Short mmCIF file of C-alpha atoms in Angstrom, two decimals:
data_model
loop_
_atom_site.label_atom_id
_atom_site.label_comp_id
_atom_site.label_asym_id
_atom_site.label_seq_id
_atom_site.Cartn_x
_atom_site.Cartn_y
_atom_site.Cartn_z
CA UNK A 466 0.05 0.29 -0.14
CA UNK A 467 1.78 3.46 -1.23
CA UNK A 468 0.36 5.88 0.56
CA UNK A 469 1.30 3.93 4.12
CA UNK A 470 5.01 4.68 3.88
CA UNK A 471 4.39 7.71 1.67
CA UNK A 472 3.83 10.59 3.71
CA UNK A 473 6.71 9.87 6.37
CA UNK A 474 9.61 9.60 4.06
CA UNK A 475 7.95 12.77 2.29
CA UNK A 476 7.72 14.67 6.08
CA UNK A 477 11.46 14.01 6.25
CA UNK A 478 11.85 14.65 2.93
CA UNK A 479 10.61 17.89 3.56
CA UNK A 480 11.73 18.51 7.10
CA UNK A 481 15.72 17.92 5.98
CA UNK A 482 14.78 20.63 2.88
CA UNK A 483 13.24 23.26 5.12
CA UNK A 484 16.49 22.82 7.36
CA UNK A 485 19.42 23.44 4.59
CA UNK A 486 17.36 26.20 3.22
CA UNK A 487 16.77 28.67 6.13
CA UNK A 488 20.58 27.26 6.78
CA UNK A 489 22.05 28.79 3.20
CA UNK A 490 19.42 31.38 2.89
CA UNK A 491 18.79 32.53 6.61
CA UNK A 492 17.41 36.04 5.59
CA UNK A 493 14.99 35.18 2.54
CA UNK A 494 13.78 31.96 4.16
CA UNK A 495 11.65 32.47 6.52
CA UNK A 496 7.89 32.45 4.59
CA UNK A 497 8.89 29.34 3.03
CA UNK A 498 10.14 27.30 5.84
CA UNK A 499 7.14 28.01 7.83
CA UNK A 500 5.16 26.61 4.56
CA UNK A 501 7.74 23.54 4.29
CA UNK A 502 7.50 23.07 7.99
CA UNK A 503 2.91 23.34 7.07
CA UNK A 504 3.51 20.89 4.32
CA UNK A 505 5.61 18.63 6.70
CA UNK A 506 3.09 18.61 9.31
CA UNK A 507 0.52 18.16 7.17
CA UNK A 508 1.30 15.37 5.38
CA UNK A 509 2.41 13.78 8.36
CA UNK A 510 -1.04 14.16 10.11
CA UNK A 511 -2.49 13.38 6.70
CA UNK A 512 -0.51 10.14 7.43
CA UNK A 513 -1.66 9.19 10.35
CA UNK A 514 -5.45 10.04 9.45
CA UNK A 515 -5.29 6.40 6.88
CA UNK A 516 -3.21 4.62 9.13
CA UNK A 517 -4.56 4.49 12.60
CA UNK A 518 -8.21 6.83 12.56
CA UNK A 519 -7.66 8.85 15.75
CA UNK A 520 -10.30 11.70 16.19
CA UNK A 521 -7.09 13.89 16.61
CA UNK A 522 -6.24 13.80 13.30
CA UNK A 523 -9.41 13.74 11.52
CA UNK A 524 -9.92 17.54 13.82
CA UNK A 525 -6.34 18.80 12.42
CA UNK A 526 -6.51 17.83 9.27
CA UNK A 527 -8.70 20.33 7.64
CA UNK A 528 -7.09 23.24 9.30
CA UNK A 529 -3.91 21.78 7.84
CA UNK A 530 -4.92 21.60 4.34
CA UNK A 531 -6.62 24.88 4.79
CA UNK A 532 -3.59 26.55 5.85
CA UNK A 533 -1.24 25.37 2.26
CA UNK A 534 -2.75 27.52 -0.29
CA UNK A 535 -2.98 30.62 2.72
CA UNK A 536 0.77 30.26 3.45
CA UNK A 537 1.92 29.39 -0.15
CA UNK A 538 -0.10 32.73 -0.95
CA UNK A 539 1.92 34.55 1.17
CA UNK A 540 5.32 33.58 0.37
CA UNK A 541 4.88 34.78 -3.22
CA UNK A 542 2.51 38.55 -2.05
CA UNK A 543 6.15 39.51 -0.42
CA UNK A 544 7.52 39.16 -3.14
CA UNK A 545 5.41 41.33 -4.97
CA UNK A 546 4.96 44.38 -2.22
CA UNK A 547 6.84 45.34 1.10
CA UNK A 548 4.49 43.82 3.07
CA UNK A 549 0.98 42.08 2.61
CA UNK A 550 -2.74 42.19 5.51
CA UNK A 551 -1.73 38.18 6.73
CA UNK A 552 -5.26 38.88 9.43
CA UNK A 553 -8.04 38.94 6.92
CA UNK A 554 -6.07 35.59 4.39
CA UNK A 555 -6.37 33.43 8.22
CA UNK A 556 -9.75 33.79 7.70
CA UNK A 557 -9.75 30.34 5.66
CA UNK A 558 -8.02 28.18 8.17
CA UNK A 559 -10.18 29.68 10.80
CA UNK A 560 -13.05 28.68 9.14
CA UNK A 561 -11.89 25.07 8.77
CA UNK A 562 -11.65 24.78 12.45
CA UNK A 563 -14.96 25.60 13.28
CA UNK A 564 -16.10 23.37 10.66
CA UNK A 565 -14.08 20.74 12.00
CA UNK A 566 -15.05 21.04 15.43
CA UNK A 567 -19.07 21.39 14.36
CA UNK A 568 -18.21 18.96 12.26
CA UNK A 569 -21.65 17.19 14.08
CA UNK A 570 -23.87 19.67 12.99
CA UNK A 571 -23.23 20.24 9.95
CA UNK A 572 -23.22 18.64 6.41
CA UNK A 573 -20.60 15.82 6.00
CA UNK A 574 -19.17 17.96 3.40
CA UNK A 575 -19.11 20.94 4.19
CA UNK A 576 -15.12 21.10 5.40
CA UNK A 577 -14.26 19.49 2.06
CA UNK A 578 -16.70 21.48 -0.22
CA UNK A 579 -14.94 24.74 1.92
CA UNK A 580 -11.19 23.12 1.47
CA UNK A 581 -11.68 22.91 -2.52
CA UNK A 582 -13.05 26.89 -2.48
CA UNK A 583 -10.22 27.61 -0.62
CA UNK A 584 -7.81 26.05 -2.80
CA UNK A 585 -9.55 27.18 -7.03
CA UNK A 586 -9.34 30.58 -4.88
CA UNK A 587 -5.59 31.04 -3.70
CA UNK A 588 -5.20 28.93 -7.14
CA UNK A 589 -6.64 31.89 -9.51
CA UNK A 590 -4.57 35.05 -6.76
CA UNK A 591 -1.57 33.53 -7.72
CA UNK A 592 -1.95 33.09 -10.78
CA UNK A 593 -3.17 36.45 -11.47
CA UNK A 594 -0.33 37.64 -9.31
CA UNK A 595 1.53 35.79 -11.69
CA UNK A 596 0.69 39.24 -14.03
CA UNK A 597 2.86 41.47 -12.36
CA UNK A 598 6.74 41.98 -12.26
CA UNK A 599 7.37 41.35 -8.40
CA UNK A 600 9.13 44.31 -6.82
CA UNK A 601 11.20 42.11 -4.09
CA UNK A 602 13.32 39.81 -6.38
CA UNK A 603 16.47 40.37 -8.56
CA UNK A 604 15.15 40.97 -11.78
CA UNK A 605 16.85 38.27 -13.32
CA UNK A 606 15.54 36.40 -11.49
CA UNK A 607 11.86 37.56 -12.27
CA UNK A 608 11.26 35.29 -15.46
CA UNK A 609 11.56 32.58 -13.39
CA UNK A 610 10.01 33.45 -10.13
CA UNK A 611 6.71 34.56 -12.22
CA UNK A 612 7.10 30.68 -13.91
CA UNK A 613 7.59 29.11 -10.08
CA UNK A 614 4.02 31.22 -9.15
CA UNK A 615 2.56 29.87 -11.97
CA UNK A 616 2.92 26.44 -11.44
CA UNK A 617 2.35 27.52 -7.88
CA UNK A 618 -0.80 28.06 -8.41
CA UNK A 619 -1.75 25.35 -10.94
CA UNK A 620 -0.46 23.07 -8.81
CA UNK A 621 -3.78 24.79 -6.06
CA UNK A 622 -5.63 24.18 -8.47
CA UNK A 623 -4.81 20.30 -8.81
CA UNK A 624 -5.06 20.11 -5.30
CA UNK A 625 -8.43 21.47 -5.39
CA UNK A 626 -9.10 18.94 -8.16
CA UNK A 627 -7.20 16.68 -6.15
CA UNK A 628 -9.66 16.95 -2.97
CA UNK A 629 -12.87 17.35 -5.37
CA UNK A 630 -12.59 13.32 -6.72
CA UNK A 631 -11.14 12.83 -2.71
CA UNK A 632 -14.66 13.60 -1.33
CA UNK A 633 -16.29 11.62 -4.40
CA UNK A 634 -14.26 8.82 -3.48
CA UNK A 635 -15.04 8.43 0.11
CA UNK A 636 -17.95 9.72 0.17
CA UNK A 637 -20.01 7.75 -2.52
CA UNK A 638 -17.51 4.85 -2.80
CA UNK A 639 -16.45 4.13 -0.26
CA UNK A 640 -13.11 5.29 -0.12
CA UNK A 641 -12.13 2.89 -2.43
CA UNK A 642 -9.31 4.26 -4.22
CA UNK A 643 -7.88 7.07 -1.15
CA UNK A 644 -4.64 5.68 -1.05
CA UNK A 645 -4.06 6.12 -5.00
CA UNK A 646 -5.46 9.42 -4.93
CA UNK A 647 -3.76 10.75 -1.53
CA UNK A 648 0.02 8.73 -3.68
CA UNK A 649 -0.56 11.21 -6.96
CA UNK A 650 -0.86 14.06 -4.30
CA UNK A 651 2.08 13.09 -2.58
CA UNK A 652 4.34 12.56 -5.73
CA UNK A 653 2.74 15.95 -7.70
CA UNK A 654 1.51 18.43 -4.84
CA UNK A 655 3.64 18.97 -2.74
CA UNK A 656 6.81 18.83 -4.01
CA UNK A 657 5.68 20.98 -7.08
CA UNK A 658 4.36 23.89 -4.36
CA UNK A 659 7.20 23.70 -2.10
CA UNK A 660 9.94 24.16 -5.42
CA UNK A 661 8.06 26.43 -6.56
CA UNK A 662 8.44 29.22 -2.79
CA UNK A 663 11.64 27.89 -2.47
CA UNK A 664 12.71 30.27 -5.74
CA UNK A 665 11.85 32.83 -3.82
CA UNK A 666 14.25 32.55 -1.05
CA UNK A 667 16.41 31.89 -4.13
CA UNK A 668 15.27 35.03 -6.09
CA UNK A 669 15.07 37.46 -2.93
CA UNK A 670 18.31 39.86 -2.05
CA UNK A 671 18.89 39.96 1.57
CA UNK A 672 19.83 43.58 1.82
CA UNK A 673 16.00 44.08 0.67
CA UNK A 674 14.56 42.15 3.43
CA UNK A 675 16.44 44.24 6.27
CA UNK A 676 14.80 47.76 4.51
CA UNK A 677 11.63 46.69 4.45
CA UNK A 678 10.98 47.59 7.89
CA UNK A 679 12.83 50.65 7.14
CA UNK A 680 10.25 51.81 4.61
CA UNK A 681 7.84 50.77 6.52
CA UNK A 682 8.25 52.87 9.73
CA UNK A 683 9.38 55.18 7.56
CA UNK A 684 7.00 56.29 4.96
CA UNK A 685 5.08 58.54 7.38
CA UNK A 686 8.04 60.63 6.72
CA UNK A 687 8.93 60.06 3.62
CA UNK A 688 8.28 63.34 0.81
CA UNK A 689 5.21 63.50 -1.49
CA UNK A 690 6.36 62.15 -4.61
CA UNK A 691 8.05 59.28 -2.52
CA UNK A 692 4.87 58.37 0.04
CA UNK A 693 2.74 57.39 -3.51
CA UNK A 694 2.46 53.87 -3.30
CA UNK A 695 0.42 51.83 -5.07
CA UNK A 696 -2.44 51.36 -2.85
CA UNK A 697 -2.72 55.47 -2.51
CA UNK A 698 -2.42 56.19 -6.01
CA UNK A 699 -4.63 57.98 -8.18
CA UNK A 700 -5.77 57.11 -11.66
CA UNK A 701 -5.86 59.74 -13.93
CA UNK A 702 -5.83 59.12 -17.69
CA UNK A 703 -4.97 62.27 -19.00
CA UNK A 704 -2.11 64.64 -20.71
CA UNK A 705 -0.38 64.79 -17.35
CA UNK A 706 0.12 61.27 -17.85
CA UNK A 707 1.84 60.67 -20.26
CA UNK A 708 3.76 63.72 -19.95
CA UNK A 709 4.64 61.91 -15.52
CA UNK A 710 5.40 58.52 -17.87
CA UNK A 711 8.25 60.14 -19.99
CA UNK A 712 8.88 61.68 -16.81
CA UNK A 713 9.71 58.46 -15.45
CA UNK A 714 11.57 56.75 -18.28
CA UNK A 715 13.97 60.40 -18.71
CA UNK A 716 14.98 59.75 -14.64
CA UNK A 717 14.87 55.98 -15.64
CA UNK A 718 17.31 56.38 -18.46
CA UNK A 719 19.18 58.54 -16.44
CA UNK A 720 20.23 55.98 -13.64
CA UNK A 721 20.58 53.37 -16.13
CA UNK A 722 23.03 55.44 -18.55
CA UNK A 723 25.41 57.78 -16.05
CA UNK A 724 25.39 55.44 -12.72
CA UNK A 725 24.98 52.10 -14.99
CA UNK A 726 23.02 50.50 -11.22
CA UNK A 727 22.42 47.94 -14.10
CA UNK A 728 25.32 46.20 -12.88
CA UNK A 729 23.99 45.51 -9.75
CA UNK A 730 23.35 41.79 -9.82
CA UNK A 731 20.40 41.89 -6.75
CA UNK A 732 18.97 44.87 -8.41
CA UNK A 733 15.24 44.35 -7.69
CA UNK A 734 12.16 47.06 -8.86
CA UNK A 735 11.81 47.79 -5.19
CA UNK A 736 15.71 48.84 -4.96
CA UNK A 737 15.28 50.33 -8.34
CA UNK A 738 11.76 52.01 -6.97
CA UNK A 739 13.68 53.74 -4.07
CA UNK A 740 17.15 55.00 -5.90
CA UNK A 741 14.14 56.95 -8.20
CA UNK A 742 11.81 57.70 -5.25
CA UNK A 743 8.84 56.75 -7.44
CA UNK A 744 6.84 53.91 -6.87
CA UNK A 745 7.52 50.61 -8.07
CA UNK A 746 4.78 49.72 -9.69
CA UNK A 747 4.71 53.26 -12.07
CA UNK A 748 8.03 52.70 -12.86
CA UNK A 749 7.23 49.15 -14.16
CA UNK A 750 3.67 50.45 -16.18
CA UNK A 751 5.98 53.37 -17.37
CA UNK A 752 8.44 51.07 -18.73
CA UNK A 753 5.87 49.01 -20.13
CA UNK A 754 4.52 51.25 -21.87
CA UNK A 755 7.32 52.61 -23.62
CA UNK A 756 9.31 50.16 -24.42
CA UNK A 757 6.23 46.93 -24.90
CA UNK A 758 8.48 44.82 -22.94
CA UNK A 759 8.98 43.95 -18.45
CA UNK A 760 10.95 45.66 -16.74
CA UNK A 761 13.38 42.65 -16.54
CA UNK A 762 14.19 42.46 -20.31
CA UNK A 763 14.62 45.98 -20.24
CA UNK A 764 17.20 45.73 -17.66
CA UNK A 765 18.90 43.14 -19.18
CA UNK A 766 19.35 44.98 -22.37
CA UNK A 767 21.13 47.78 -20.83
CA UNK A 768 23.49 44.68 -19.14
CA UNK A 769 24.17 43.27 -22.42
CA UNK A 770 24.92 46.87 -24.32
CA UNK A 771 27.79 47.23 -21.37
CA UNK A 772 28.60 43.24 -22.52
CA UNK A 773 29.38 44.04 -26.08
CA UNK A 774 31.51 46.90 -25.10
CA UNK A 775 33.36 44.93 -23.27
CA UNK A 776 33.99 42.81 -25.24
CA UNK A 777 34.81 44.68 -28.44
CA UNK A 778 36.75 46.88 -26.66
CA UNK A 779 38.88 45.00 -24.01
CA UNK A 780 40.92 41.19 -23.82
CA UNK A 781 38.45 40.63 -20.06
CA UNK A 782 37.23 36.88 -20.33
CA UNK A 783 33.71 36.43 -21.26
CA UNK A 784 32.92 35.26 -17.50
CA UNK A 785 34.68 38.34 -15.76
CA UNK A 786 32.20 40.58 -17.87
CA UNK A 787 29.36 39.06 -17.49
CA UNK A 788 29.86 39.18 -13.73
CA UNK A 789 30.78 42.69 -14.41
CA UNK A 790 27.60 43.49 -16.24
CA UNK A 791 25.07 42.13 -13.80
CA UNK A 792 24.76 38.95 -14.57
CA UNK A 793 24.85 36.49 -11.98
CA UNK A 794 25.26 32.95 -13.97
CA UNK A 795 26.60 32.31 -17.40
CA UNK A 796 23.57 30.17 -18.63
CA UNK A 797 22.00 33.38 -18.31
CA UNK A 798 23.32 35.48 -19.60
CA UNK A 799 24.26 33.94 -22.39
CA UNK A 800 20.44 33.33 -23.14
CA UNK A 801 19.96 37.56 -22.76
CA UNK A 802 22.82 37.92 -25.13
CA UNK A 803 21.66 35.76 -27.48
CA UNK A 804 17.99 36.68 -27.46
CA UNK A 805 19.17 40.42 -27.65
CA UNK A 806 21.83 40.15 -30.60
CA UNK A 807 21.48 36.15 -32.33
CA UNK A 808 25.32 35.35 -31.59
CA UNK A 809 26.27 34.29 -28.58
CA UNK A 810 29.06 36.06 -26.61
CA UNK A 811 32.22 34.69 -28.11
CA UNK A 812 30.54 35.14 -31.89
CA UNK A 813 30.32 38.22 -31.49
CA UNK A 814 33.52 39.02 -30.14
CA UNK A 815 34.95 37.82 -32.84
CA UNK A 816 32.78 38.57 -35.85
CA UNK A 817 33.67 41.82 -38.08
CA UNK A 818 31.16 43.38 -37.27
CA UNK A 819 32.06 47.02 -35.18
CA UNK A 820 30.10 48.39 -31.72
CA UNK A 821 26.49 49.34 -32.49
#
């Protein structure tokens, strides 16, 4: 019976993963670490629930299951903004707890339906938020963070489907296929969600985490230009907005060309916003409107132009060049260089073409 030992093996692997992540990324792994521990605890309780049918485990299981989508959402929400309100989000797990307490007085499938709705809701929220550039992560890692967020969203939707099939099996088929369904869930859902949130820890500069509290504490003392957060900004679609967009782009270009901040490998949208004194979403919107690309690709274009100059005018190695241009890995540098120029760095250096 595959489902009986598998939860405990999975829980042990999750615990080890959480410890390693916390050790390697102590400043950026707090939320992902607790999500991993939550998943390990949930998997353990589910395993015990179907191994030794004790009332305590039947009571804990819905509450822990309801907490997973909330925790996953908060991991990614923190990458999109400096602070997210967490209190309202925990109403879902609390409702699951109340449903477990009074399960004798409600329809037998009430808690199951609530769990399905939670997973559907938070899966949809993750997919929706993945359409925006996360402010807290390195701009070089934006693409993989968005992919990870979409994977987490799809997995939560997949879990809602699994919960629906599981409820149908328990209520109408006398739990004939429960072990197989749980096995599929353990093998696909949990590893995918945990892997996705781990990307956040790897892609978030530690310095940005430590500055979040300072930014929030001092927000009331900022100038009107700096204090305009996306939440308090009133969007006015007129000629003034066009002029404002042009001004943002002009300041952005000066920062790139004169100060070459693109050389910072840990550059994030939030860090760029602090340097310009302009809200992050306003910068992202202005860049999208002007260049018709997300800000990550625009920053990489500056980096590639700088790398092209070094390739033509210096004898530095390609490794030295990609590191001094703001890239962290050679694979990312090669991929972006080929995307923009249609050549590899080596081909570009040896070609007779003039530097444009």
